[in-house]
Amino acid sequence: MTVDVLRRPASAERQARVAVAVLFFTNGALFANLLPRYPQIKADLGIGNAAYGLAVAAFPAGAIAAGLAAGVVIRRMGSARAAVAGTLLTGAWILLAGLADSVVMFAAALFLAGAMDAVTDVAQNAHGLRVQRRYGRSIINSFHAIWSIGAVTGGAMAAAAIALDLSRGQHLTISAVVFAVAACVALRFCLSGPEAEAESESESEGGAGVESVADPAGESGAGSSGEGRRIARPTPGRRTAYVLAALVLIATAGTLVEDAGSSWAALYLSGSLSASVTLAASGYIALVGAQFVGRIIGDRLVDRFGQRTVARAGGLIVVAGMGLALAVPTVPGTILGFAAAGFGVATLVPAAMHEADELPGLKPGSGLAIVSWLMRLGFLLSPPVVGLVADAAGLRVGLLVVPLAGLLVLLLAGVLQPGRRQGR
C-alpha cells in the first residue's frame, strides 16, 4: 500500500465528496417523485397497460439515445457542470411529464427526461471517480448508496404530496426547485480544473486510482481504486464472449427488477390489490430502501464470501421473496416481496461491471462500457413486455419477470469470481 492511499484527504476533497453525494441524492430523488404518480397519470390519460408500458419505456429509450452524447457534453462543460445542467433539465422534463394531457406528450417528456438523466448519470459518476482518485481508495459505492437514499426520499415526498392532496403540478414544481437549488449549491464545492487533470494526477501517482471510465448505467457504479495494475491481455476468444454475455444478462436481470418496482409496483398495489394510493407508493420505497441496505453491506459480504456466492444468494432471495408474494397476493406480503427483490439485486450491477472490466482480451474499460450500455435494454424492453403480458393475463402474471430474473442470476452466477476480489 502506498503513502498516497494512506494520506488524509484535504478539505477540498472532502467537500467535493459531499458535493458529489448531493448530486447522486438529487438524481435518485427527482425521478422517484414522479413514479408514485404513475397510476393517476395512467387513469387521467385513459390508457391500457400495453400503451402505458410503451409510454414509460420512453424514459430508458431517451437514456440510450443520449448515452454516447454524454461524453461530448462532459468534455465541453466539465463533469460537474454537466451533472448540474442535466439535473436542472431532468427536473423540468419530469414536471412536464406530470402535467402531460396526452400519452404522446407524456412519452415525449419522459424521453427527454431520460436523455438528461443519462447525461447526469455519466457526469456524476465521472466526477465521483475524480474524487475517488484524490482519495486513493474506493468510495464510489457510497455514492450509489446515497442515490438509493435519494430514491427513498423522493418516493416518500410523493406519498406525502398525495396524502396532502397536492396537485401533480404543485408537487413536481416543489421537487424540481428544491433539487435544482441543491445541485447548484453542490457545484460550488466540486473539483475544479479540466477532466484531463484528474487522469494525469492518477497516472503521476502510480495508477493508484481507477481508470477514467464513466458508468453510463443508472442506479450502480463499478469504480474501484487501489488496483494500479494492468497485465497484458490475450486475444478475446469464445470463453470471453460467453462470460461477457452472461455478465450483460446478470446486469440486465438487476435492471429488470428495479424497473418492475419503479414502473409497476404502485400500479399493482393500487389496482390488483386495491391498496390506497398512499400505501401503494410503499412498494417502490421498500425496493429501493432494501437495495440501499444491500449496497451498504454488500462490499463486506463480497470480501467474505465472494461475488459468486453473494449473487446466488441474492438471486435466491429474489425468487423466494417475490415468488411467494405473487403466489399469495396480499398488500403487506407484496411490499415485503419488493423489498426482498431490491435487497437481492443490490450488488448485481456493480458485480457484473467489475468482472467485465477485468475480462482478458479486452481493452481496459471495454467490457465495462459494453455491460453498461447493453443493460439499459432491460429498462427499455421491460415496461412494454410486462404491459403486454398484463393486458393478456393480468399484471400479477406480468410481474413474474421478477422471480424469473432471480432465477437467471442463479443460473449464470458461475461466471463471477468465487473468492475475494481486491480493489473494490
Coordinates of C-alpha atoms in Angstrom, one line a residue:
M1 CA 0.0 0.0 0.0
T2 CA 1.4 3.4 -1.0
V3 CA 1.6 6.6 1.0
D4 CA -1.0 8.1 -1.3
V5 CA -3.6 5.6 -0.2
L6 CA -2.9 6.3 3.5
R7 CA -2.9 10.1 3.3
R8 CA -5.8 12.0 4.7
P9 CA -8.0 13.7 2.1
A10 CA -7.7 17.5 2.0
S11 CA -10.6 19.7 3.0
A12 CA -11.4 20.5 -0.7
E13 CA -11.5 16.8 -1.4
R14 CA -13.9 16.1 1.5
Q15 CA -16.1 18.9 0.4
A16 CA -16.1 17.6 -3.2
R17 CA -17.1 14.1 -1.9
V18 CA -20.1 15.7 -0.1
A19 CA -21.0 17.7 -3.3
V20 CA -21.0 14.5 -5.4
A21 CA -23.1 12.8 -2.8
V22 CA -25.6 15.6 -3.1
L23 CA -25.7 15.2 -6.9
F24 CA -26.4 11.4 -6.5
F25 CA -29.1 12.2 -4.0
T26 CA -30.9 14.6 -6.2
N27 CA -30.6 12.3 -9.2
G28 CA -32.3 9.5 -7.2
A29 CA -35.0 11.7 -5.7
L30 CA -36.1 13.6 -8.9
F31 CA -37.5 10.6 -10.8
A32 CA -38.7 8.9 -7.7
N33 CA -41.0 11.8 -7.1
L34 CA -42.8 11.0 -10.4
L35 CA -43.2 7.2 -10.0
P36 CA -46.0 7.1 -7.4
R37 CA -47.9 9.5 -9.6
Y38 CA -48.0 6.9 -12.5
P39 CA -51.3 5.3 -11.5
Q40 CA -53.0 8.8 -11.5
I41 CA -51.4 9.7 -14.8
K42 CA -52.5 6.4 -16.4
A43 CA -56.0 6.9 -15.2
D44 CA -56.2 10.5 -16.3
L45 CA -54.9 9.6 -19.8
G46 CA -57.3 6.6 -20.0
I47 CA -54.7 4.2 -21.4
G48 CA -54.3 0.4 -21.1
N49 CA -51.4 -1.5 -19.7
A50 CA -49.7 -2.0 -23.1
A51 CA -49.9 1.7 -24.0
Y52 CA -48.7 2.6 -20.5
G53 CA -45.8 0.2 -20.8
L54 CA -44.7 1.7 -24.1
A55 CA -45.0 5.2 -22.8
V56 CA -42.9 4.7 -19.7
A57 CA -40.3 2.9 -21.8
A58 CA -39.6 6.3 -23.4
F59 CA -37.5 7.2 -20.3
P60 CA -34.9 4.4 -20.9
A61 CA -35.1 5.0 -24.6
G62 CA -34.1 8.6 -24.1
A63 CA -31.3 7.5 -21.9
I64 CA -30.0 5.1 -24.5
A65 CA -30.2 7.7 -27.2
A66 CA -28.3 10.2 -25.2
G67 CA -25.8 7.8 -23.6
L68 CA -23.0 8.4 -26.2
A69 CA -23.6 12.2 -26.3
A70 CA -22.9 12.4 -22.6
G71 CA -19.1 12.1 -23.2
V72 CA -19.2 15.1 -25.6
V73 CA -21.1 17.2 -23.1
I74 CA -18.7 16.3 -20.3
R75 CA -15.7 17.2 -22.4
R76 CA -17.1 20.6 -23.3
M77 CA -18.7 21.5 -19.9
G78 CA -16.8 19.5 -17.4
S79 CA -18.3 16.6 -15.4
A80 CA -19.6 18.8 -12.5
R81 CA -21.3 21.4 -14.7
A82 CA -22.7 18.7 -17.0
A83 CA -24.2 16.9 -14.0
V84 CA -25.8 20.0 -12.6
A85 CA -27.2 21.1 -16.0
G86 CA -28.6 17.6 -16.5
T87 CA -30.2 17.8 -13.1
L88 CA -32.0 21.0 -13.9
L89 CA -33.3 19.8 -17.2
T90 CA -34.3 16.4 -15.8
G91 CA -36.4 18.2 -13.2
A92 CA -38.0 20.4 -15.8
W93 CA -39.0 17.5 -18.1
I94 CA -40.3 15.4 -15.2
L95 CA -42.6 18.3 -14.3
L96 CA -43.8 18.4 -17.9
A97 CA -44.4 14.6 -17.9
G98 CA -46.5 15.0 -14.8
L99 CA -48.6 17.8 -16.4
A100 CA -49.0 16.0 -19.8
D101 CA -52.5 15.8 -21.1
S102 CA -51.9 13.2 -23.8
V103 CA -50.0 10.0 -24.0
V104 CA -47.8 11.4 -26.8
M105 CA -46.8 14.4 -24.6
F106 CA -46.2 12.1 -21.6
A107 CA -43.9 9.8 -23.6
A108 CA -42.1 12.7 -25.2
A109 CA -41.4 14.4 -21.8
L110 CA -40.2 11.1 -20.4
F111 CA -37.9 10.6 -23.4
L112 CA -36.3 14.0 -22.9
A113 CA -36.1 13.4 -19.1
G114 CA -34.4 10.1 -19.7
A115 CA -31.9 11.7 -22.0
M116 CA -31.0 14.4 -19.5
D117 CA -30.9 11.7 -16.7
A118 CA -28.3 9.8 -18.8
V119 CA -26.1 12.9 -19.1
T120 CA -26.4 13.5 -15.3
D121 CA -25.7 9.9 -14.5
V122 CA -22.5 9.6 -16.6
A123 CA -21.3 13.1 -15.4
Q124 CA -21.8 12.5 -11.7
N125 CA -20.1 9.1 -12.0
A126 CA -17.2 10.7 -13.8
H127 CA -16.8 13.4 -11.2
G128 CA -17.2 10.8 -8.4
L129 CA -14.3 8.8 -9.9
R130 CA -12.2 12.0 -10.0
V131 CA -12.8 12.5 -6.3
Q132 CA -12.1 8.8 -5.7
R133 CA -8.7 9.1 -7.3
R134 CA -7.9 12.0 -5.0
Y135 CA -8.9 9.8 -2.0
G136 CA -6.8 6.9 -3.2
R137 CA -9.4 4.4 -2.1
S138 CA -12.8 3.2 -3.2
I139 CA -15.7 5.5 -2.3
I140 CA -17.9 5.1 -5.4
N141 CA -20.2 2.6 -3.8
S142 CA -21.1 5.0 -1.1
F143 CA -22.3 7.4 -3.8
H144 CA -24.7 4.8 -5.2
A145 CA -26.0 4.1 -1.7
I146 CA -26.7 7.8 -1.4
W147 CA -28.6 7.5 -4.7
S148 CA -30.8 4.9 -3.0
I149 CA -31.5 7.2 -0.1
G150 CA -32.5 9.9 -2.6
A151 CA -34.9 7.5 -4.3
V152 CA -36.5 6.6 -1.0
T153 CA -36.8 10.3 -0.1
G154 CA -38.3 11.1 -3.5
G155 CA -40.9 8.3 -3.1
A156 CA -41.7 9.5 0.4
M157 CA -42.1 13.1 -0.8
A158 CA -44.5 11.9 -3.5
A159 CA -46.5 9.8 -0.9
A160 CA -46.7 12.9 1.4
A161 CA -47.8 15.1 -1.5
I162 CA -50.6 12.7 -2.4
A163 CA -51.7 12.5 1.2
L164 CA -51.7 16.3 1.4
D165 CA -53.8 16.3 -1.8
L166 CA -51.2 18.5 -3.7
S167 CA -51.7 18.6 -7.4
R168 CA -49.1 17.0 -9.6
G169 CA -48.0 20.4 -10.8
Q170 CA -47.6 21.8 -7.3
H171 CA -45.8 18.7 -6.1
L172 CA -43.4 18.3 -9.0
T173 CA -42.6 22.0 -9.1
I174 CA -41.5 21.9 -5.5
S175 CA -39.4 18.9 -6.2
A176 CA -37.7 20.4 -9.3
V177 CA -36.9 23.7 -7.5
V178 CA -35.6 22.1 -4.3
F179 CA -33.3 19.7 -6.0
A180 CA -32.2 22.3 -8.6
V181 CA -31.1 24.6 -5.7
A182 CA -29.3 21.7 -4.0
A183 CA -27.4 20.8 -7.2
C184 CA -26.4 24.4 -7.8
V185 CA -25.0 24.7 -4.3
A186 CA -23.2 21.4 -4.7
L187 CA -21.5 22.7 -7.9
R188 CA -19.6 25.3 -5.8
F189 CA -17.8 22.6 -3.9
C190 CA -17.0 20.2 -6.8
L191 CA -13.4 19.8 -8.0
S192 CA -12.2 22.5 -10.3
G193 CA -10.0 22.1 -13.4
P194 CA -10.3 20.1 -16.6
E195 CA -11.2 16.4 -16.6
A196 CA -7.8 15.5 -18.1
E197 CA -6.1 16.9 -15.0
A198 CA -7.7 14.0 -12.9
E199 CA -6.3 11.4 -15.3
S200 CA -2.8 12.8 -15.3
E201 CA -2.9 13.0 -11.5
S202 CA -3.9 9.4 -11.3
E203 CA -1.0 8.4 -13.6
S204 CA 1.5 10.5 -11.8
E205 CA 0.6 8.8 -8.5
G206 CA 1.4 5.4 -10.0
G207 CA -2.1 4.5 -11.1
A208 CA -3.5 4.2 -7.6
G209 CA -6.9 5.4 -8.7
V210 CA -9.5 3.8 -11.1
E211 CA -9.4 4.3 -14.8
S212 CA -11.4 7.2 -16.2
V213 CA -14.3 5.2 -17.4
A214 CA -17.7 6.8 -16.8
D215 CA -20.6 4.5 -15.9
P216 CA -23.5 5.2 -18.2
A217 CA -25.8 3.0 -16.2
G218 CA -28.4 4.2 -13.7
E219 CA -28.5 3.3 -10.1
S220 CA -24.8 1.4 -9.9
G221 CA -21.0 2.2 -10.1
A222 CA -18.2 -0.2 -10.8
G223 CA -15.2 2.0 -10.0
S224 CA -12.6 0.6 -7.8
S225 CA -9.4 2.1 -6.6
G226 CA -6.1 0.7 -5.4
E227 CA -5.6 -1.7 -8.3
G228 CA -2.9 0.2 -10.1
R229 CA -2.0 -2.8 -12.2
R230 CA -2.8 -3.9 -15.7
I231 CA -1.4 -7.1 -17.2
A232 CA -1.2 -7.9 -20.9
R233 CA -4.4 -9.5 -22.0
P234 CA -4.7 -12.3 -24.5
T235 CA -6.8 -12.1 -27.6
P236 CA -10.5 -12.5 -26.8
G237 CA -12.0 -15.9 -27.5
R238 CA -15.2 -17.7 -27.2
R239 CA -14.9 -18.0 -23.4
T240 CA -14.5 -14.2 -23.1
A241 CA -17.5 -13.7 -25.3
Y242 CA -19.6 -16.1 -23.3
V243 CA -18.7 -14.6 -20.0
L244 CA -19.3 -11.1 -21.3
A245 CA -22.8 -12.2 -22.5
A246 CA -23.5 -13.8 -19.1
L247 CA -22.5 -10.6 -17.3
V248 CA -24.8 -8.5 -19.5
L249 CA -27.6 -10.8 -18.6
I250 CA -26.8 -10.6 -14.9
A251 CA -26.8 -6.8 -15.0
T252 CA -29.9 -6.8 -17.1
A253 CA -31.6 -9.0 -14.5
G254 CA -30.9 -6.4 -11.9
T255 CA -32.3 -3.6 -14.1
L256 CA -35.5 -5.7 -14.8
V257 CA -36.2 -6.0 -11.1
E258 CA -35.5 -2.3 -10.5
D259 CA -37.9 -1.4 -13.4
A260 CA -40.6 -3.7 -12.0
G261 CA -40.5 -1.7 -8.8
S262 CA -40.4 1.7 -10.5
S263 CA -42.9 1.2 -13.2
W264 CA -45.4 -1.4 -11.8
A265 CA -45.2 -1.6 -8.0
A266 CA -47.6 1.3 -7.3
L267 CA -49.9 0.2 -10.2
Y268 CA -50.1 -3.4 -9.0
L269 CA -50.7 -2.5 -5.3
S270 CA -53.3 0.1 -6.1
G271 CA -55.1 -1.7 -8.9
S272 CA -54.8 -5.5 -8.4
L273 CA -54.6 -5.4 -4.6
S274 CA -56.8 -2.3 -4.0
A275 CA -54.3 -0.6 -1.7
S276 CA -54.7 3.1 -1.1
V277 CA -52.7 5.4 -3.4
T278 CA -50.5 6.5 -0.5
L279 CA -49.8 2.9 0.6
A280 CA -49.2 1.8 -3.0
A281 CA -46.1 4.1 -3.0
S282 CA -44.6 1.8 -0.4
G283 CA -43.8 -0.9 -2.9
Y284 CA -41.1 1.1 -4.7
I285 CA -39.9 2.7 -1.4
A286 CA -39.4 -0.8 0.0
L287 CA -37.5 -2.0 -3.0
V288 CA -35.0 0.9 -3.1
G289 CA -34.8 1.0 0.7
A290 CA -33.8 -2.6 0.8
Q291 CA -31.4 -2.1 -2.1
F292 CA -29.7 0.7 -0.1
V293 CA -29.2 -1.7 2.8
G294 CA -27.8 -4.3 0.4
R295 CA -25.3 -1.8 -1.0
I296 CA -24.2 -0.7 2.4
I297 CA -23.2 -4.2 3.5
G298 CA -22.5 -5.6 0.0
D299 CA -18.7 -4.9 0.0
R300 CA -18.2 -6.7 3.3
L301 CA -20.3 -9.7 2.1
V302 CA -18.3 -9.9 -1.2
D303 CA -15.0 -9.7 0.7
R304 CA -16.0 -12.6 2.9
F305 CA -18.0 -14.9 0.6
G306 CA -17.1 -13.8 -3.0
Q307 CA -19.1 -12.3 -5.8
R308 CA -20.5 -15.7 -6.9
T309 CA -22.0 -16.7 -3.6
V310 CA -23.4 -13.3 -2.9
A311 CA -25.0 -13.1 -6.3
R312 CA -26.5 -16.6 -6.0
A313 CA -27.9 -15.8 -2.5
G314 CA -29.3 -12.6 -3.9
G315 CA -31.0 -14.4 -6.8
L316 CA -32.5 -17.0 -4.4
I317 CA -33.9 -14.1 -2.2
V318 CA -35.5 -12.6 -5.3
V319 CA -37.0 -15.9 -6.4
A320 CA -38.3 -16.8 -2.9
G321 CA -39.4 -13.3 -1.8
M322 CA -41.2 -12.1 -4.9
G323 CA -42.4 -15.6 -5.9
L324 CA -44.1 -16.1 -2.6
A325 CA -45.6 -12.5 -2.8
L326 CA -47.1 -13.3 -6.2
A327 CA -48.3 -16.8 -5.2
V328 CA -50.1 -15.5 -2.1
P329 CA -51.0 -11.9 -3.0
T330 CA -51.5 -9.5 -0.1
V331 CA -50.6 -5.9 0.3
P332 CA -48.1 -6.4 3.2
G333 CA -46.7 -9.6 1.5
T334 CA -46.2 -7.8 -1.8
I335 CA -44.4 -4.8 -0.2
L336 CA -42.1 -7.3 1.6
G337 CA -41.6 -9.1 -1.8
F338 CA -40.5 -6.0 -3.5
A339 CA -38.1 -5.3 -0.5
A340 CA -36.7 -8.8 -0.9
A341 CA -36.2 -8.2 -4.6
G342 CA -34.4 -4.9 -4.0
F343 CA -32.1 -6.5 -1.4
G344 CA -31.4 -9.4 -3.7
V345 CA -30.2 -7.4 -6.7
A346 CA -28.3 -4.7 -4.7
T347 CA -24.8 -5.9 -5.8
L348 CA -25.6 -7.4 -9.2
V349 CA -24.9 -4.4 -11.5
P350 CA -21.6 -3.4 -9.7
A351 CA -20.5 -7.1 -9.7
A352 CA -21.2 -7.5 -13.4
M353 CA -19.4 -4.3 -14.3
H354 CA -16.4 -5.0 -12.1
E355 CA -16.0 -8.5 -13.6
A356 CA -16.4 -7.2 -17.2
D357 CA -13.7 -4.6 -16.6
E358 CA -11.3 -7.5 -15.8
L359 CA -12.0 -9.8 -18.7
P360 CA -8.9 -11.0 -20.6
G361 CA -8.5 -9.9 -24.2
L362 CA -10.4 -6.7 -23.9
K363 CA -9.0 -3.2 -23.7
P364 CA -9.3 -1.6 -20.2
G365 CA -12.8 -0.3 -19.8
S366 CA -14.3 -2.0 -22.9
G367 CA -16.1 -4.7 -21.0
L368 CA -17.4 -2.2 -18.5
A369 CA -18.7 0.0 -21.3
I370 CA -20.4 -2.9 -23.1
V371 CA -22.2 -4.1 -20.0
S372 CA -23.2 -0.6 -19.0
W373 CA -24.7 0.1 -22.4
L374 CA -26.5 -3.1 -23.1
M375 CA -28.1 -3.5 -19.7
R376 CA -30.1 -0.4 -20.4
L377 CA -32.1 -2.6 -22.8
G378 CA -33.6 -4.1 -19.6
F379 CA -35.2 -0.7 -18.7
L380 CA -36.2 -0.2 -22.4
L381 CA -37.8 -3.7 -23.0
S382 CA -39.3 -4.5 -19.6
P383 CA -42.2 -2.0 -19.5
P384 CA -43.8 -2.9 -22.8
V385 CA -43.2 -6.6 -22.3
V386 CA -44.8 -6.6 -18.8
G387 CA -47.6 -4.4 -20.2
L388 CA -48.4 -6.8 -23.0
V389 CA -48.5 -9.7 -20.6
A390 CA -50.5 -7.8 -18.1
D391 CA -53.2 -6.9 -20.7
A392 CA -53.3 -10.6 -21.8
A393 CA -53.2 -12.3 -18.5
G394 CA -53.1 -9.7 -15.7
L395 CA -50.4 -7.7 -14.0
R396 CA -49.7 -10.4 -11.4
V397 CA -48.6 -12.7 -14.2
G398 CA -46.6 -9.9 -15.8
L399 CA -44.6 -9.4 -12.6
L400 CA -43.3 -12.9 -12.8
V401 CA -40.5 -11.2 -14.6
V402 CA -39.0 -10.5 -11.2
P403 CA -38.6 -14.1 -9.9
L404 CA -37.6 -15.1 -13.4
A405 CA -34.8 -12.5 -13.3
G406 CA -33.7 -14.0 -9.9
L407 CA -33.6 -17.5 -11.5
L408 CA -31.5 -16.2 -14.4
V409 CA -28.9 -14.9 -11.8
L410 CA -28.9 -18.3 -10.1
L411 CA -28.1 -20.0 -13.4
L412 CA -25.4 -17.5 -14.6
A413 CA -23.7 -16.5 -11.4
G414 CA -21.0 -19.1 -12.0
V415 CA -19.1 -16.6 -14.3
L416 CA -18.5 -14.4 -11.2
Q417 CA -15.4 -14.7 -9.0
P418 CA -15.8 -17.3 -6.3
G419 CA -13.4 -15.7 -3.8
R420 CA -12.4 -12.2 -2.5
R421 CA -11.7 -9.6 -5.1
Q422 CA -9.3 -6.8 -4.4
G423 CA -9.7 -3.2 -5.3
R424 CA -13.4 -2.9 -4.6

